[in-house]
mmCIF file of C-alpha atoms in Angstrom:
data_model
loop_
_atom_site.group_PDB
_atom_site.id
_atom_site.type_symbol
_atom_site.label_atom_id
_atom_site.label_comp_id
_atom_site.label_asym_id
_atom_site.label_seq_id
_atom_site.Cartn_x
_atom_site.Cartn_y
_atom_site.Cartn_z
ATOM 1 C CA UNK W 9 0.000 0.000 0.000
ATOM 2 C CA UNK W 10 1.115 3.272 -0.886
ATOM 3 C CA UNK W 11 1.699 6.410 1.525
ATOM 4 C CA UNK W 12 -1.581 8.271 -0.114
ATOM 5 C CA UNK W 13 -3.072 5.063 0.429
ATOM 6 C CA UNK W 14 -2.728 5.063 4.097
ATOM 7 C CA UNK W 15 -3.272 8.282 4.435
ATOM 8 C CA UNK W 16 -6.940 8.180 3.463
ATOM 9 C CA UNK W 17 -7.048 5.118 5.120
ATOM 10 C CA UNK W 18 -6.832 6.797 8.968
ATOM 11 C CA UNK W 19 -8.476 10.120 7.808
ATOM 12 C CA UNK W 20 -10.172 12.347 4.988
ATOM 13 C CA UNK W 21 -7.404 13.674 2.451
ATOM 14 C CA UNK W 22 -8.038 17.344 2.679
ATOM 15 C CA UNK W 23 -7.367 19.175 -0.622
ATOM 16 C CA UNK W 24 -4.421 22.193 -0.510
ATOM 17 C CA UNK W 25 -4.705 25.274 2.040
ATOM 18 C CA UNK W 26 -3.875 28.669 0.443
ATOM 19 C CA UNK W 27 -2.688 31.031 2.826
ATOM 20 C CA UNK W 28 -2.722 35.130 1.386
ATOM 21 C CA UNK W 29 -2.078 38.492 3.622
ATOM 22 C CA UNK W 30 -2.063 41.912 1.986
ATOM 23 C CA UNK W 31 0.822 43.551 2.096
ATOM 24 C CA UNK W 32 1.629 46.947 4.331
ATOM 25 C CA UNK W 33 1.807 49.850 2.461
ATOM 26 C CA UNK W 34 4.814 52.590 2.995
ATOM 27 C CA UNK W 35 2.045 54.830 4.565
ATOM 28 C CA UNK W 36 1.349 51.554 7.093
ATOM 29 C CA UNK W 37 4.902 50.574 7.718
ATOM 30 C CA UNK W 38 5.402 54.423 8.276
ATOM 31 C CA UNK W 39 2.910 54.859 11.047
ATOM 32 C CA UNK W 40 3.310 51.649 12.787
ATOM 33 C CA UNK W 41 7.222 52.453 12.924
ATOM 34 C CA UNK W 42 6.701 55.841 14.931
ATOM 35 C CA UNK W 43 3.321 56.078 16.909
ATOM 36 C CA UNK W 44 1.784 54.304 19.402
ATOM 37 C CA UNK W 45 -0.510 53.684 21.997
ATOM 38 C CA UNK W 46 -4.200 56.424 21.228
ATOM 39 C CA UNK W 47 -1.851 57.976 17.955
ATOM 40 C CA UNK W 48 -1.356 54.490 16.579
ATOM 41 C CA UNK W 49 -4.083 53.606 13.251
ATOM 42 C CA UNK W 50 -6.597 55.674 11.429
ATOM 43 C CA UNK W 51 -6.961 59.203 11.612
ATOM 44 C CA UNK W 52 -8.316 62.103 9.827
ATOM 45 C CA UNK W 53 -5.620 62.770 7.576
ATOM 46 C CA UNK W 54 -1.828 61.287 7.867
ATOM 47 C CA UNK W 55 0.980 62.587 5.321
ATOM 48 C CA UNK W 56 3.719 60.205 4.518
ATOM 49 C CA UNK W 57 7.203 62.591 4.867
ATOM 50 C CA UNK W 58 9.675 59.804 4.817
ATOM 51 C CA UNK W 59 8.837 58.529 1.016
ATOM 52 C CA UNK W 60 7.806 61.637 -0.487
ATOM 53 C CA UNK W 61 10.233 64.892 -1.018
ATOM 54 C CA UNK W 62 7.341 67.426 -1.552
ATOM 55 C CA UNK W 63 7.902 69.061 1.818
ATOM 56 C CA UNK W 64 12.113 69.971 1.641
ATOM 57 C CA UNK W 65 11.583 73.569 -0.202
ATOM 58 C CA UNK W 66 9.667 74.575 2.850
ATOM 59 C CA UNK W 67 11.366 76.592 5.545
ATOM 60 C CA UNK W 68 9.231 75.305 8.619
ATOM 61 C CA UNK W 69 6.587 72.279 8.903
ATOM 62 C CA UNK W 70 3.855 74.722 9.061
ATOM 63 C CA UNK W 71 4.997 76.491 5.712
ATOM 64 C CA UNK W 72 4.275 72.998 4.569
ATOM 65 C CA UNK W 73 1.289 72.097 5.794
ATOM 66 C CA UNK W 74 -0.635 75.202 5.418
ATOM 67 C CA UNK W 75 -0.438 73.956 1.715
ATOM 68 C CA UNK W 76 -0.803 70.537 2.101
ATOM 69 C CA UNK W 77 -4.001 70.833 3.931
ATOM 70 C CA UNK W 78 -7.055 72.184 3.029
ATOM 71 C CA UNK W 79 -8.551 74.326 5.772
ATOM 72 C CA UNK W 80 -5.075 74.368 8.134
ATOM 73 C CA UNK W 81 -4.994 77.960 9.210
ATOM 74 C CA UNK W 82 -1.358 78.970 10.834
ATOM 75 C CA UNK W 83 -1.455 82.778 12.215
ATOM 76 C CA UNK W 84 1.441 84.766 14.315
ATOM 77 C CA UNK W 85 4.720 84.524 14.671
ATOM 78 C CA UNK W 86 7.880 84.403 16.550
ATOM 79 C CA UNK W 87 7.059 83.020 20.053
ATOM 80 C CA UNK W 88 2.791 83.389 19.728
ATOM 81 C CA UNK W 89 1.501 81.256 16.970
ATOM 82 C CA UNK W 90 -2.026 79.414 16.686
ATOM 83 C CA UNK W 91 -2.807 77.050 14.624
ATOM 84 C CA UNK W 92 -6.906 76.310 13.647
ATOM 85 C CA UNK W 93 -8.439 73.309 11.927
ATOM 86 C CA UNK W 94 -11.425 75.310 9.842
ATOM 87 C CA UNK W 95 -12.992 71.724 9.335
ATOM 88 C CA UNK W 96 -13.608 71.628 13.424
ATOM 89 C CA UNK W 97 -16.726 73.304 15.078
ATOM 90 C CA UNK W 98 -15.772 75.995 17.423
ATOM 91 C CA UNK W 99 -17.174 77.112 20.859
ATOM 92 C CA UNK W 100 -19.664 79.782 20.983
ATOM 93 C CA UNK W 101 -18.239 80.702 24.562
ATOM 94 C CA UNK W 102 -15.057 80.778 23.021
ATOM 95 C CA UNK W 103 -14.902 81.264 19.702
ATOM 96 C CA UNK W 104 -12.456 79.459 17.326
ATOM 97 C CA UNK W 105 -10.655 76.976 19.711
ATOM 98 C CA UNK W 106 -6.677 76.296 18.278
ATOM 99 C CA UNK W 107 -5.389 72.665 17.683
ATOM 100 C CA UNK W 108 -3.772 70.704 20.787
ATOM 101 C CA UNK W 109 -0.659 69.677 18.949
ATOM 102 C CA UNK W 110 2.329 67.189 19.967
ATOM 103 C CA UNK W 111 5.611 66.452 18.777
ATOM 104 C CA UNK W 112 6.518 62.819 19.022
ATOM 105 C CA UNK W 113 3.577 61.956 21.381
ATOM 106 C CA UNK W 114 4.821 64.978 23.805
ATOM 107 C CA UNK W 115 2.086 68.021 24.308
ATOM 108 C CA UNK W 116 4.064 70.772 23.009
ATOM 109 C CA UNK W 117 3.549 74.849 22.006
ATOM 110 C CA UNK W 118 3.474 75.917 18.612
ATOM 111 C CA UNK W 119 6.182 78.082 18.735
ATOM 112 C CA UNK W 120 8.652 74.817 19.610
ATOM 113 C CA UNK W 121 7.228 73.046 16.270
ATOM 114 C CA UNK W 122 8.037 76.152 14.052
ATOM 115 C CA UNK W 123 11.713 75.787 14.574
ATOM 116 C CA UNK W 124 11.551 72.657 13.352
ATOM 117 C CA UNK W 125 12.727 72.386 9.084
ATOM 118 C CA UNK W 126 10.285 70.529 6.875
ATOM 119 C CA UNK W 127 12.570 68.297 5.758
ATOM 120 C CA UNK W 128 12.799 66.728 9.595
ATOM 121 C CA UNK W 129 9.457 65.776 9.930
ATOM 122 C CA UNK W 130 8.945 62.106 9.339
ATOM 123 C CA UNK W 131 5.161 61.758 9.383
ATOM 124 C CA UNK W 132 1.720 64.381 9.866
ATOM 125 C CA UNK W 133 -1.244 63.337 11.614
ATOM 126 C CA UNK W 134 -4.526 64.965 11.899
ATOM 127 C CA UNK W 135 -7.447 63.893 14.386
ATOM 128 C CA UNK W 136 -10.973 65.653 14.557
ATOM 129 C CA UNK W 137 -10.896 64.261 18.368
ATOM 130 C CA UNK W 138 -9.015 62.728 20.594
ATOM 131 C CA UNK W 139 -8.714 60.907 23.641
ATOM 132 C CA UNK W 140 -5.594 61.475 24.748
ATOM 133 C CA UNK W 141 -5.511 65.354 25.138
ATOM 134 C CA UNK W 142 -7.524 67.263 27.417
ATOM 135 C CA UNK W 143 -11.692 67.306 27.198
ATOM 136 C CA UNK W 144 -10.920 65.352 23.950
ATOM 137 C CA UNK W 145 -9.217 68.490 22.244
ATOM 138 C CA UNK W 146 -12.083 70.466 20.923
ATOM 139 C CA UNK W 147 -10.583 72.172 18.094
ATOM 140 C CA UNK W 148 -8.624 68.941 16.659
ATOM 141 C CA UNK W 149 -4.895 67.393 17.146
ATOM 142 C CA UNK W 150 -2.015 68.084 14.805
ATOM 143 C CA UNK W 151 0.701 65.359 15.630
ATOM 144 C CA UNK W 152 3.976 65.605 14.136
ATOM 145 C CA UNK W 153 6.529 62.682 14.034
ATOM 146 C CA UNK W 154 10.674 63.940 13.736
ATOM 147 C CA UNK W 155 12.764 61.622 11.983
ATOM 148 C CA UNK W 156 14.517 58.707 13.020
ATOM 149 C CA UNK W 157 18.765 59.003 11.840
ATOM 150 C CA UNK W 158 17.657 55.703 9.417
ATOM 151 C CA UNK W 159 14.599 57.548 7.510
ATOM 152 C CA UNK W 160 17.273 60.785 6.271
ATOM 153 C CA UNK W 161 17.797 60.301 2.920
ATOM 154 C CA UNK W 162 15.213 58.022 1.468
ATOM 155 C CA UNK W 163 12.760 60.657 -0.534
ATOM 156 C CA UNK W 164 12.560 60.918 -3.886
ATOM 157 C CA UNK W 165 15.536 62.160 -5.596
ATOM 158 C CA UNK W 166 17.372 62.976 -2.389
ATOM 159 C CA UNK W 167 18.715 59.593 -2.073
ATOM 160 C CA UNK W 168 22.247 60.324 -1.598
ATOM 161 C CA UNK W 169 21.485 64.119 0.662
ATOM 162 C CA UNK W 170 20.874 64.716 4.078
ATOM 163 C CA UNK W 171 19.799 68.321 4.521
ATOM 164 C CA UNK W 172 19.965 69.561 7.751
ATOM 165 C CA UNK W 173 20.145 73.079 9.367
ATOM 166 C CA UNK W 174 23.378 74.879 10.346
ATOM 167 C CA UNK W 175 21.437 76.675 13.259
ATOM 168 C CA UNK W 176 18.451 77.355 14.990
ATOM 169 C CA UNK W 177 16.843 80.628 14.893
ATOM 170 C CA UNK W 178 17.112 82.467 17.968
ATOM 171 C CA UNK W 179 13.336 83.132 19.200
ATOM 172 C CA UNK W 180 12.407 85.334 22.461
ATOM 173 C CA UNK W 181 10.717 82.621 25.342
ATOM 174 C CA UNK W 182 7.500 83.685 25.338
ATOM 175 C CA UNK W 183 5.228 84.014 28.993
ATOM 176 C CA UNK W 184 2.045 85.669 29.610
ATOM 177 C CA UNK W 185 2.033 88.449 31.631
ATOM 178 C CA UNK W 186 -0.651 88.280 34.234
ATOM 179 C CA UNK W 187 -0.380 91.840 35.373
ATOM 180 C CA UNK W 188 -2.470 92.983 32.490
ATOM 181 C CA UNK W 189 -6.390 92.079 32.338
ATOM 182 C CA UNK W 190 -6.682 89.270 30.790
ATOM 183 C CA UNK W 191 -9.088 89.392 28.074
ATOM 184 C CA UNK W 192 -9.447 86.179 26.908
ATOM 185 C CA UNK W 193 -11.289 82.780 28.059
ATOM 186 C CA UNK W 194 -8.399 80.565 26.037
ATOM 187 C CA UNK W 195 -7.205 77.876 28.997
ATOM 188 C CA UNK W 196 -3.426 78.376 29.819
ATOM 189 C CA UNK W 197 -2.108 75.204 28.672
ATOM 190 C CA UNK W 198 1.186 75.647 28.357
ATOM 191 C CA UNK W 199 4.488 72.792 29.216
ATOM 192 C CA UNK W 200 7.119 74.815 29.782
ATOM 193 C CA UNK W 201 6.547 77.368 32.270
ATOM 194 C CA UNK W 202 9.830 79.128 32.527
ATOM 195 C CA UNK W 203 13.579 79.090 30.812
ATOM 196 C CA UNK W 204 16.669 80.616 31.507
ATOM 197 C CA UNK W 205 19.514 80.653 29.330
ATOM 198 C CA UNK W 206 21.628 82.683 30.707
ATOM 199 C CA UNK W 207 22.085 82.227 34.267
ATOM 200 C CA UNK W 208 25.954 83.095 35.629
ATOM 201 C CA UNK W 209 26.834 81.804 39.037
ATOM 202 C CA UNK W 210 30.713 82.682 40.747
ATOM 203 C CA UNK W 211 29.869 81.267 44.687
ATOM 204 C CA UNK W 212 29.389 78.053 46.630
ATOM 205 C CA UNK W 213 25.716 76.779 46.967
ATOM 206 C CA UNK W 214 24.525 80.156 45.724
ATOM 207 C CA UNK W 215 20.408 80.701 46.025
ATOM 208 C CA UNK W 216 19.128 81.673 43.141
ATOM 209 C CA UNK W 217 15.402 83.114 43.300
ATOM 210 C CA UNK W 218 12.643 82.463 39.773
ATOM 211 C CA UNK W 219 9.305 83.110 39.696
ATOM 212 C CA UNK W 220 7.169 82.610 36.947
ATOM 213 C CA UNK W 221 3.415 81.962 36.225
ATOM 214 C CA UNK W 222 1.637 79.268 36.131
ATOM 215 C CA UNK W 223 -0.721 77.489 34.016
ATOM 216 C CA UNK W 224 -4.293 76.357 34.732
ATOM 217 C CA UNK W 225 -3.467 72.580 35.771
ATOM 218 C CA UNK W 226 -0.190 72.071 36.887
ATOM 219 C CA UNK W 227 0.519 70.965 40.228
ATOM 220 C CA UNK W 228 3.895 69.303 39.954
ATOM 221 C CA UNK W 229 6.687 70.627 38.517
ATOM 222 C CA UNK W 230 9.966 68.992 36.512
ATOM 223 C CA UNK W 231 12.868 71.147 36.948
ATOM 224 C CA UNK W 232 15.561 70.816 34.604
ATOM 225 C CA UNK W 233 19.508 72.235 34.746
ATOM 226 C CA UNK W 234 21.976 72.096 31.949
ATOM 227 C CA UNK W 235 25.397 74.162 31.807
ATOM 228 C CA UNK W 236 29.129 73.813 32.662
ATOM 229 C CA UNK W 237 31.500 74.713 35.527
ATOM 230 C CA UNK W 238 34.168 76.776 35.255
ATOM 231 C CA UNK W 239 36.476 74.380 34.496
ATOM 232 C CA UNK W 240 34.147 72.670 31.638
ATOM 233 C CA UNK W 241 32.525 69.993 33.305
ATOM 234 C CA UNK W 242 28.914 69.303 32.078
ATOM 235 C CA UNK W 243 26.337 69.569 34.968
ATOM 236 C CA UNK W 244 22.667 67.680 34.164
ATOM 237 C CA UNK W 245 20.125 68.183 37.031
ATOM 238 C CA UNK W 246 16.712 67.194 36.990
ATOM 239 C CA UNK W 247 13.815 67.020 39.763
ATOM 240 C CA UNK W 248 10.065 67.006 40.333
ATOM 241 C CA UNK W 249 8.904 69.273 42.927
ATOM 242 C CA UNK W 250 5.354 69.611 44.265
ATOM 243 C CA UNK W 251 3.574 72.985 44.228
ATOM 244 C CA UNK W 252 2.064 74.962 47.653
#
């Protein structure tokens, strides 16, 4: 007796199994390489950065997407910039409400994403709401994905060029200043509170006194010190301390 013999002997022959999965598209592979977590899968619009060139001409990422994307309204400049999703309903209470935006999954201010070149964004996400951002962010989420060093260089005809800029452009820290009226009912939602650049020290222990104002939630704060001693060595310093 033969082996197909036996076979259907102890058991029904069943006839060939054809497995098939679609494959990923560069958009897929894209967005399942950098997000995760609430910012991981469909949204309301996602550009692709890493395999297209269309955004390197543009100075800043905003440049960029106010063409890109129909309805993306970018206004100021310097440290006070908003950015406004037309397509999202706005508050009667408060009028157009801006876009919560982050930069790599990190809540951050508009005026830190305009410093950023075009050509350093990896990937652009839009989202009418959100879960992840506070009371669902009302007027929309713009999330913006930097680079990874192994996605430089693989647009278009750029193969073989990694752009990058010489400097950033000096830009004044910007903080409200509560001694005026204030004459809006936009929440204060901003992450960084305070920054010092230029802070000179020549004693031992020395006591150095900052004030700044808050915003509308914060609580707890993460204090951060970079610089150098006098004889070069690099000083890193960070620690959460609890507000009164």
């Amino acid at each position: 007796m033969d082996y197909e013999s036996i076979l259907k002997e102890n058991g029904i022959m069943m006839e060939g199994i054809t497995l098939k999965s679609q494959k990923k598209s560069p958009m897929e592979l894209v967005d399942e390489k950098y997000t995760s977590g609430l910012f991981n899968g469909d949204a309301t619009k996602a550009i692709d950065l890493v395999n297209n060139d269309e955004a390197l001409t543009y100075a800043n990422i905003f440049d960029y997407l106010q063409f890109r994307v129909n309805g993306l309204q970018v206004s100021g400049d310097g440290a006070d910039y908003s950015v406004v999703y037309r397509q999202m309903a706005s508050a009667s209470s408060m009028g157009v409400i801006p876009m919560t935006l982050f930069l790599d999954e990190v809540e951050t201010e508009a005026s830190v994403i305009a410093t950023i070149p075009a050509n350093q964004v990896a990937l652009v996400k839009i989202y009418n709401t959100f879960a992840g951002a506070w009371g669902n962010a009302p007027g929309g989420v713009l999330a913006i994905y930097t680079k990874k060093a192994d996605d430089y260089g693989k647009s278009g005809s750029y193969n073989n060029v990694l752009l990058y800029n010489g400097y950033s452009i000096v830009r004044e820290f910007f903080a409200p200043d509560y001694k005026k009226p204030v004459t809006t009912d936009r929440p204060d939602n901003r992450i960084t509170l305070d920054w010092r650049p230029n802070i000179f020290i020549n004693s031992i222990n020395p006591r150095i006194p900052v004030s700044f104002y808050n915003n509308d939630r914060t609580k707890k704060y993460k204090i951060i010190v970079e610089g150098l001693t006098s004889s070069g060595k690099m000083i890193w310093v960070e620690k959460m301390v609890n507000g009164k």
